[in-house]
CSV table of C-alpha atoms and ligand atoms in Angstrom, one decimal:
chain,number,residue,atom,x,y,z
V,1,MET,CA,-9.7,-1.4,-19.6
V,2,LYS,CA,-12.5,0.3,-21.6
V,3,ARG,CA,-15.1,-0.9,-19.1
V,4,ARG,CA,-13.0,0.3,-16.3
V,5,LEU,CA,-12.7,3.8,-17.8
V,6,LEU,CA,-16.5,3.9,-18.4
V,7,LEU,CA,-17.0,2.9,-14.8
V,8,VAL,CA,-14.7,5.7,-13.7
V,9,HIS,CA,-16.7,8.2,-15.8
V,10,ILE,CA,-20.0,7.1,-14.5
V,11,VAL,CA,-18.8,7.2,-10.9
V,12,ALA,CA,-17.2,10.7,-11.5
V,13,LEU,CA,-20.5,11.9,-13.0
V,14,LEU,CA,-22.5,10.5,-10.1
V,15,ALA,CA,-20.0,12.3,-7.8
V,16,VAL,CA,-20.7,15.6,-9.4
V,17,ILE,CA,-24.5,15.1,-9.2
V,18,LEU,CA,-24.4,14.0,-5.6
V,19,SER,CA,-22.1,16.8,-4.5
V,20,SER,CA,-24.3,19.5,-6.1
V,21,CYS,CA,-27.3,18.3,-4.1
V,22,SER,CA,-25.6,18.6,-0.8
V,23,ALA,CA,-26.4,21.1,1.9
V,24,LYS,CA,-24.0,22.1,4.8
V,25,PRO,CA,-21.2,21.2,5.3
V,26,GLU,CA,-20.0,21.4,1.8
V,27,ARG,CA,-19.2,17.9,0.5
V,28,ALA,CA,-17.2,16.9,-2.5
V,29,GLU,CA,-16.0,13.6,-3.8
V,30,SER,CA,-14.0,12.3,-6.7
V,31,THR,CA,-12.9,9.0,-8.3
V,32,VAL,CA,-9.6,9.0,-10.1
V,33,PHE,CA,-7.5,6.4,-11.8
V,34,ALA,CA,-3.9,6.9,-10.9
V,35,MET,CA,-0.9,4.8,-9.8
V,36,ASP,CA,-2.6,1.9,-11.5
V,37,THR,CA,-5.3,2.1,-8.9
V,38,LEU,CA,-8.9,3.2,-8.7
V,39,MET,CA,-8.9,6.0,-6.1
V,40,TYR,CA,-11.7,7.6,-4.2
V,41,LEU,CA,-11.7,10.9,-2.2
V,42,GLU,CA,-14.4,12.4,0.0
V,43,VAL,CA,-14.0,15.7,1.7
V,44,TYR,CA,-16.3,17.8,3.9
V,45,GLY,CA,-16.0,21.5,4.9
V,46,ASP,CA,-15.5,24.9,3.5
V,47,GLU,CA,-14.0,24.8,0.0
V,48,ALA,CA,-14.4,21.0,-0.2
V,49,GLN,CA,-14.8,21.2,-4.0
V,50,ALA,CA,-11.6,23.2,-4.5
V,51,THR,CA,-9.7,21.0,-2.0
V,52,VAL,CA,-10.7,17.8,-3.9
V,53,ALA,CA,-9.6,19.4,-7.2
V,54,GLN,CA,-6.2,20.3,-5.6
V,55,ALA,CA,-5.9,16.7,-4.2
V,56,VAL,CA,-6.7,15.1,-7.6
V,57,GLU,CA,-4.0,17.3,-9.2
V,58,ARG,CA,-1.6,16.3,-6.5
V,59,LEU,CA,-2.3,12.6,-7.2
V,60,TYR,CA,-1.6,12.9,-10.9
V,61,PHE,CA,1.6,14.8,-10.1
V,62,LEU,CA,2.8,12.1,-7.8
V,63,ASP,CA,1.8,9.4,-10.3
V,64,GLY,CA,4.1,11.1,-12.8
V,65,LEU,CA,6.9,11.4,-10.3
V,66,LEU,CA,6.8,7.9,-8.8
V,67,SER,CA,5.9,5.5,-11.5
V,68,ALA,CA,8.5,2.7,-12.2
V,69,VAL,CA,6.9,2.1,-15.6
V,70,ASN,CA,6.7,5.7,-17.0
V,71,GLU,CA,10.1,6.3,-18.6
V,72,ASP,CA,10.1,10.0,-17.7
V,73,SER,CA,9.4,9.6,-14.0
V,74,GLU,CA,11.9,10.5,-11.3
V,75,VAL,CA,12.0,6.9,-10.2
V,76,SER,CA,12.9,5.9,-13.8
V,77,LYS,CA,15.6,8.5,-13.7
V,78,ILE,CA,17.1,6.9,-10.6
V,79,ASN,CA,17.0,3.5,-12.3
V,80,LYS,CA,18.6,4.7,-15.5
V,81,SER,CA,21.4,6.3,-13.5
V,82,ALA,CA,22.3,3.1,-11.6
V,83,GLY,CA,26.0,3.1,-10.9
V,84,GLY,CA,26.1,6.8,-10.2
V,85,PHE,CA,24.5,9.4,-7.9
V,86,VAL,CA,21.4,11.3,-8.9
V,87,ASP,CA,19.6,14.1,-7.1
V,88,VAL,CA,16.1,13.2,-6.0
V,89,PRO,CA,13.1,15.4,-5.0
V,90,ASP,CA,11.9,15.4,-1.3
V,91,GLU,CA,8.8,13.4,-2.3
V,92,ILE,CA,11.1,10.5,-3.2
V,93,LEU,CA,13.7,11.0,-0.5
V,94,GLU,CA,11.2,10.7,2.3
V,95,GLN,CA,10.0,7.3,0.8
V,96,LEU,CA,13.5,6.0,0.3
V,97,ASN,CA,14.4,6.8,3.9
V,98,ALA,CA,11.3,5.1,5.2
V,99,ALA,CA,11.7,2.1,2.9
V,100,GLN,CA,15.3,1.6,4.0
V,101,GLU,CA,14.3,1.6,7.7
V,102,VAL,CA,11.6,-1.0,7.1
V,103,SER,CA,14.1,-3.1,5.0
V,104,ARG,CA,16.7,-3.1,7.9
V,105,ARG,CA,14.1,-3.9,10.5
V,106,SER,CA,12.6,-6.7,8.4
V,107,GLY,CA,16.0,-8.2,7.6
V,108,GLY,CA,15.5,-7.5,3.9
V,109,ALA,CA,12.1,-9.0,3.5
V,110,PHE,CA,10.9,-5.6,2.4
V,111,ASP,CA,13.2,-4.4,-0.4
V,112,ILE,CA,12.3,-1.7,-3.0
V,113,SER,CA,15.1,-3.1,-5.3
V,114,VAL,CA,12.8,-6.0,-6.2
V,115,LEU,CA,12.0,-4.4,-9.6
V,116,PRO,CA,14.2,-6.8,-11.7
V,117,LEU,CA,12.1,-9.6,-10.2
V,118,VAL,CA,8.8,-7.8,-10.6
V,119,THR,CA,9.6,-7.2,-14.3
V,120,LEU,CA,10.8,-10.8,-14.8
V,121,TRP,CA,7.5,-12.2,-13.5
V,122,GLY,CA,5.7,-9.6,-15.6
V,123,PHE,CA,3.1,-8.6,-12.9
V,124,GLY,CA,0.6,-6.1,-14.3
V,125,THR,CA,1.5,-6.9,-17.9
V,126,GLU,CA,0.1,-9.2,-20.6
V,127,ASN,CA,3.2,-11.2,-20.3
V,128,ALA,CA,2.8,-12.4,-16.7
V,129,HIS,CA,4.4,-15.9,-16.3
V,130,VAL,CA,6.5,-18.1,-14.1
V,131,PRO,CA,10.1,-17.6,-14.9
V,132,SER,CA,12.8,-20.4,-15.0
V,133,ASP,CA,14.9,-21.0,-11.9
V,134,GLU,CA,17.9,-19.6,-13.8
V,135,GLU,CA,16.1,-16.4,-14.7
V,136,ILE,CA,15.0,-15.9,-11.1
V,137,GLU,CA,18.6,-16.5,-9.8
V,138,ALA,CA,20.0,-14.0,-12.3
V,139,ALA,CA,17.5,-11.3,-11.4
V,140,ARG,CA,17.9,-11.9,-7.7
V,141,ARG,CA,21.5,-11.0,-7.8
V,142,TYR,CA,20.5,-7.4,-8.3
V,143,VAL,CA,18.1,-7.3,-5.3
V,144,ASP,CA,19.7,-5.9,-2.2
V,145,TYR,CA,18.6,-2.8,-0.4
V,146,ARG,CA,22.0,-2.5,1.2
V,147,ASN,CA,23.3,-1.5,-2.2
V,148,ILE,CA,21.1,1.6,-2.3
V,149,GLU,CA,23.3,4.5,-1.1
V,150,LEU,CA,21.6,7.6,0.3
V,151,SER,CA,23.7,10.7,0.7
V,152,GLY,CA,22.1,14.1,1.4
V,153,SER,CA,19.4,14.5,-1.3
V,154,SER,CA,21.1,12.1,-3.7
V,155,VAL,CA,20.8,8.4,-4.2
V,156,LYS,CA,23.0,5.8,-5.9
V,157,LEU,CA,22.0,2.3,-6.9
V,158,ALA,CA,24.7,-0.3,-7.6
V,159,GLU,CA,25.2,-1.1,-11.3
V,160,GLY,CA,22.3,-3.2,-12.7
V,161,MET,CA,19.9,-2.4,-9.8
V,162,SER,CA,16.4,-0.8,-10.2
V,163,ILE,CA,13.8,0.2,-7.6
V,164,THR,CA,10.0,0.3,-7.4
V,165,LEU,CA,8.1,2.3,-4.8
V,166,GLY,CA,5.0,0.2,-5.5
V,167,ALA,CA,4.8,-1.0,-1.9
V,168,ILE,CA,4.9,2.5,-0.3
V,169,ALA,CA,3.9,5.2,-2.9
V,170,LYS,CA,0.1,4.9,-2.4
V,171,GLY,CA,0.6,5.3,1.4
V,172,TYR,CA,2.8,8.3,0.7
V,173,ALA,CA,0.1,9.7,-1.5
V,174,SER,CA,-2.6,9.2,1.1
V,175,GLN,CA,-0.4,10.8,3.8
V,176,THR,CA,0.3,13.8,1.5
V,177,LEU,CA,-3.5,14.3,0.9
V,178,ALA,CA,-4.2,14.1,4.6
V,179,GLU,CA,-1.7,16.8,5.2
V,180,LEU,CA,-3.0,18.9,2.4
V,181,PHE,CA,-6.5,18.6,3.9
V,182,GLU,CA,-5.3,19.5,7.3
V,183,GLY,CA,-3.4,22.5,5.9
V,184,ARG,CA,-6.6,23.7,4.3
V,185,GLY,CA,-8.5,23.4,7.5
V,186,ILE,CA,-10.6,20.4,6.5
V,187,SER,CA,-11.6,18.4,9.5
V,188,SER,CA,-13.4,15.6,7.9
V,189,ALA,CA,-12.2,13.6,4.9
V,190,LEU,CA,-11.5,10.1,3.6
V,191,VAL,CA,-9.2,8.8,0.9
V,192,SER,CA,-9.2,5.3,-0.4
V,193,LEU,CA,-6.4,4.4,-2.8
V,194,GLY,CA,-6.9,0.7,-3.5
V,195,GLY,CA,-6.1,-1.1,-0.2
V,196,ASN,CA,-4.9,2.2,1.3
V,197,VAL,CA,-7.5,4.1,3.4
V,198,GLN,CA,-6.7,7.2,5.3
V,199,VAL,CA,-9.1,9.4,7.2
V,200,VAL,CA,-8.9,12.9,8.5
V,201,GLY,CA,-10.9,13.7,11.6
V,202,SER,CA,-14.2,11.9,12.1
V,203,LYS,CA,-17.3,11.8,9.9
V,204,PRO,CA,-19.2,15.2,9.7
V,205,ASP,CA,-21.7,13.9,12.2
V,206,GLY,CA,-18.9,13.3,14.7
V,207,SER,CA,-19.0,9.5,14.6
V,208,LYS,CA,-15.9,7.6,13.6
V,209,TRP,CA,-15.2,6.5,10.0
V,210,ARG,CA,-16.1,2.9,9.4
V,211,ILE,CA,-13.6,1.0,7.3
V,212,ALA,CA,-14.5,-2.4,5.9
V,213,LEU,CA,-11.9,-5.1,6.0
V,214,GLN,CA,-12.0,-7.3,2.9
V,215,ASP,CA,-12.3,-11.0,3.4
V,216,PRO,CA,-9.2,-12.4,1.5
V,217,VAL,CA,-10.8,-15.7,0.7
V,218,ASN,CA,-14.5,-14.8,0.0
V,219,ALA,CA,-14.2,-12.0,-2.6
V,220,GLY,CA,-16.6,-9.2,-2.0
V,221,GLU,CA,-17.3,-10.3,1.6
V,222,THR,CA,-16.3,-8.2,4.6
V,223,ALA,CA,-14.3,-9.8,7.4
V,224,GLY,CA,-14.7,-7.0,9.8
V,225,VAL,CA,-15.0,-3.2,10.4
V,226,LEU,CA,-12.5,-0.8,11.8
V,227,GLU,CA,-13.9,2.4,13.4
V,228,LEU,CA,-11.2,5.1,13.2
V,229,SER,CA,-10.5,8.8,13.2
V,230,ASP,CA,-7.3,10.6,12.1
V,231,MET,CA,-5.7,7.3,11.0
V,232,ALA,CA,-4.5,5.2,8.1
V,233,ALA,CA,-5.6,1.6,7.6
V,234,VAL,CA,-3.6,-0.2,4.9
V,235,THR,CA,-4.1,-3.8,3.7
V,236,SER,CA,-1.6,-6.0,1.7
V,237,GLY,CA,-2.7,-9.4,0.5
V,238,GLY,CA,-2.1,-11.9,-2.2
V,239,TYR,CA,-5.7,-11.8,-3.5
V,240,GLU,CA,-5.8,-8.5,-5.4
V,241,ARG,CA,-3.0,-8.5,-7.9
V,242,TYR,CA,-2.1,-11.9,-9.2
V,243,PHE,CA,-2.1,-14.2,-12.2
V,244,GLU,CA,-2.9,-17.9,-12.6
V,245,GLN,CA,-0.8,-20.5,-14.4
V,246,GLU,CA,-1.6,-24.2,-14.5
V,247,GLY,CA,-4.2,-23.8,-11.8
V,248,LYS,CA,-1.8,-22.1,-9.3
V,249,ILE,CA,-2.0,-18.5,-8.2
V,250,TYR,CA,1.0,-16.2,-8.2
V,251,HIS,CA,0.6,-12.9,-6.4
V,252,HIS,CA,2.7,-9.8,-6.7
V,253,ILE,CA,4.5,-9.6,-3.3
V,254,LEU,CA,7.9,-11.2,-3.9
V,255,ASP,CA,10.2,-12.7,-1.3
V,256,PRO,CA,13.7,-11.4,-2.1
V,257,LYS,CA,15.2,-14.5,-0.6
V,258,THR,CA,13.5,-16.9,-3.0
V,259,GLY,CA,12.6,-14.5,-5.9
V,260,ARG,CA,9.1,-15.9,-5.8
V,261,PRO,CA,5.7,-14.8,-4.4
V,262,SER,CA,5.9,-15.0,-0.6
V,263,GLU,CA,4.3,-18.0,1.0
V,264,SER,CA,4.4,-16.9,4.6
V,265,GLY,CA,1.1,-18.4,5.7
V,266,LEU,CA,-0.6,-15.0,5.8
V,267,LEU,CA,-3.5,-14.2,3.5
V,268,SER,CA,-3.6,-10.5,4.4
V,269,VAL,CA,-2.1,-8.0,6.7
V,270,THR,CA,-3.8,-4.7,7.7
V,271,ILE,CA,-1.8,-2.0,9.5
V,272,VAL,CA,-3.4,0.8,11.4
V,273,CYS,CA,-1.2,3.8,12.2
V,274,GLU,CA,-1.3,7.6,12.0
V,275,ASN,CA,1.1,7.8,9.0
V,276,GLY,CA,-0.2,6.4,5.7
V,277,MET,CA,3.3,5.9,4.2
V,278,THR,CA,4.5,3.9,7.2
V,279,ALA,CA,1.3,1.8,7.2
V,280,ASP,CA,1.8,1.0,3.5
V,281,ALA,CA,5.4,-0.2,3.9
V,282,LEU,CA,4.6,-2.1,7.0
V,283,SER,CA,1.6,-3.9,5.5
V,284,THR,CA,3.9,-5.3,2.8
V,285,ALA,CA,6.8,-6.1,5.2
V,286,LEU,CA,4.7,-7.9,7.7
V,287,PHE,CA,2.9,-9.9,5.0
V,288,LEU,CA,6.3,-11.1,3.9
V,289,LEU,CA,7.5,-11.9,7.5
V,290,GLY,CA,4.6,-14.2,8.3
V,291,GLU,CA,2.8,-14.6,11.6
V,292,ASP,CA,5.8,-15.0,14.0
V,293,GLY,CA,8.0,-12.4,12.3
V,294,ALA,CA,5.1,-9.9,12.1
V,295,ILE,CA,4.2,-10.2,15.7
V,296,GLU,CA,7.9,-9.9,16.7
V,297,TYR,CA,8.2,-6.8,14.5
V,298,TRP,CA,5.2,-5.3,16.3
V,299,ARG,CA,6.5,-6.1,19.7
V,300,ASN,CA,10.0,-4.8,18.9
V,301,TYR,CA,9.2,-1.5,17.2
V,302,GLY,CA,5.5,-0.7,17.9
V,303,GLY,CA,4.0,2.6,16.8
V,304,PHE,CA,1.2,0.8,14.9
V,305,GLU,CA,-1.4,-1.9,15.3
V,306,ALA,CA,-1.9,-4.9,13.0
V,307,LEU,CA,-4.5,-7.4,11.9
V,308,LEU,CA,-3.3,-10.6,10.4
V,309,ILE,CA,-5.4,-13.2,8.6
V,310,THR,CA,-3.7,-16.6,8.4
V,311,ASP,CA,-4.2,-19.4,5.9
V,312,ASP,CA,-5.5,-21.7,8.6
V,313,GLY,CA,-8.5,-19.5,9.4
V,314,ARG,CA,-7.3,-17.3,12.3
V,315,MET,CA,-7.5,-13.6,12.6
V,316,LEU,CA,-4.8,-12.1,14.9
V,317,VAL,CA,-5.5,-8.6,16.2
V,318,THR,CA,-3.0,-6.6,18.2
V,319,GLU,CA,-4.4,-5.4,21.6
V,320,GLY,CA,-4.5,-1.7,20.6
V,321,LEU,CA,-7.3,-2.5,18.2
V,322,ARG,CA,-9.6,-3.8,20.9
V,323,GLY,CA,-12.5,-1.4,20.9
V,324,SER,CA,-12.0,-0.2,17.3
V,325,PHE,CA,-12.4,-3.5,15.5
V,326,THR,CA,-15.6,-5.6,15.1
V,327,GLN,CA,-15.5,-8.9,13.3
V,328,SER,CA,-18.2,-9.7,10.7
V,329,GLY,CA,-19.3,-13.2,10.4
V,330,ASP,CA,-17.4,-16.2,11.8
V,331,ALA,CA,-15.2,-17.2,8.9
V,332,TYR,CA,-12.1,-16.7,11.1
V,333,THR,CA,-11.2,-17.4,14.7
V,334,LEU,CA,-10.4,-14.1,16.4
V,335,GLU,CA,-7.4,-14.0,18.7
V,336,TYR,CA,-5.9,-11.0,20.4
V,337,VAL,CA,-2.1,-10.5,20.4
V,338,TYR,CA,-0.5,-8.8,23.4
V,339,GLY,CA,2.8,-6.9,23.8
V,340,ASN,CA,5.7,-8.1,25.8
V,341,GLY,CA,4.1,-6.9,29.0
V,342,GLY,CA,0.7,-8.4,28.2
V,343,ALA,CA,-1.0,-11.7,28.9
C,1,ADP,P1,-0.6,-3.0,-3.3
C,1,ADP,O1,0.2,-2.2,-4.3
C,1,ADP,O2,-1.5,-4.0,-3.9
C,1,ADP,O3,-1.3,-2.1,-2.3
C,1,ADP,P2,1.7,-3.6,-1.6
C,1,ADP,O4,1.6,-2.3,-0.9
C,1,ADP,O5,1.8,-4.7,-0.7
C,1,ADP,O6,0.4,-3.9,-2.5
C,1,ADP,O7,2.9,-3.5,-2.7
C,1,ADP,C1,3.1,-4.5,-3.6
C,1,ADP,C2,4.0,-4.0,-4.6
C,1,ADP,O8,5.3,-3.7,-4.1
C,1,ADP,C3,4.3,-4.9,-5.8
C,1,ADP,O9,3.4,-4.8,-6.8
C,1,ADP,C4,5.7,-4.6,-6.2
C,1,ADP,O10,5.8,-3.6,-7.1
C,1,ADP,C5,6.4,-4.2,-4.9
C,1,ADP,N1,7.0,-5.3,-4.1
C,1,ADP,C6,6.9,-6.6,-4.3
C,1,ADP,N2,7.6,-7.3,-3.5
C,1,ADP,C7,8.2,-6.4,-2.7
C,1,ADP,C8,9.1,-6.5,-1.5
C,1,ADP,N3,9.6,-7.7,-1.1
C,1,ADP,N4,9.5,-5.4,-1.0
C,1,ADP,C9,9.1,-4.2,-1.4
C,1,ADP,N5,8.3,-4.0,-2.5
C,1,ADP,C10,7.8,-5.1,-3.1
C,2,MG,MG1,2.4,-1.7,0.9
């Protein structure tokens, strides 16, 4: 933890030095640790510095509001009030509505009420371990998005339930920042919140932003590059947050049906779409659904593009990404996926 903080400080210091050397257009960047994630922002244009400062403030604000761990957050308030209605701010309401839609469309694979399971497994704590079958069954009884009741600006969880916005909040945050930048007339910016990247406009030189896709098997390697403008690219995988017990890896995306880390045959899912919040929820949902379910979801609902990496070495890319995706190396066999009307 100390080393991470030191790194954050060094990067922040570098950021200040770099930005003070820049000529036109004004450029500012910042590295922040919030939402349990190292975050990076880069903004170009008039008032870039002031815009970044406002964005950082916004991130800390959202962190305070959305944390499932912080006892004082609005999400904790919802959890503590389970059994009764509680008023929620717009920032949360928007995520609840989006989450519920993805839950319905994914047949409950995506489910923000997995918190009892997340807590039981101890992800992100010193106490991460494989629970007993009985414990898993007991926690699973409280996991069901259909028992989250939304009415106007209030929400009610059934008795015993609790939610986490972990699978959608960073995407909501990147979307919020993109809107903040646009509102301030910024036409070139990038935010990278862990696996969540969102870009506004193109690079200052007019070329598209280049977003590297991590290789889920070979840590530190790049599996490909996406060239995008005005877009979010969000990746979910089992390789970033996990613990190891008796030589087996247990990652943090849980299948509500089994109460265990999902074993869908996918190593990572990247979603490309205009809205960062939607992209975040979908990356987790499609990761859980597996290859066939993910492709079916894309064909049925659309509105986004996807890139799936399978555990048997294939890279499945939906047809809309032809032209914006370039594979790096040959670790995976590239296959394009077509819509219902396609090949
Ligand atoms: P990351 O946070 O690494 O970007 P995701 O966006 O895929 O990854 O979100 C994973 C987080 O979402 C987990 O840490 C957990 O808090 C929560 N989560 C786990 N399983 C589910 C699920 N089935 N549906 C919704 N949220 C989940
Ligand atoms: Mg997600």
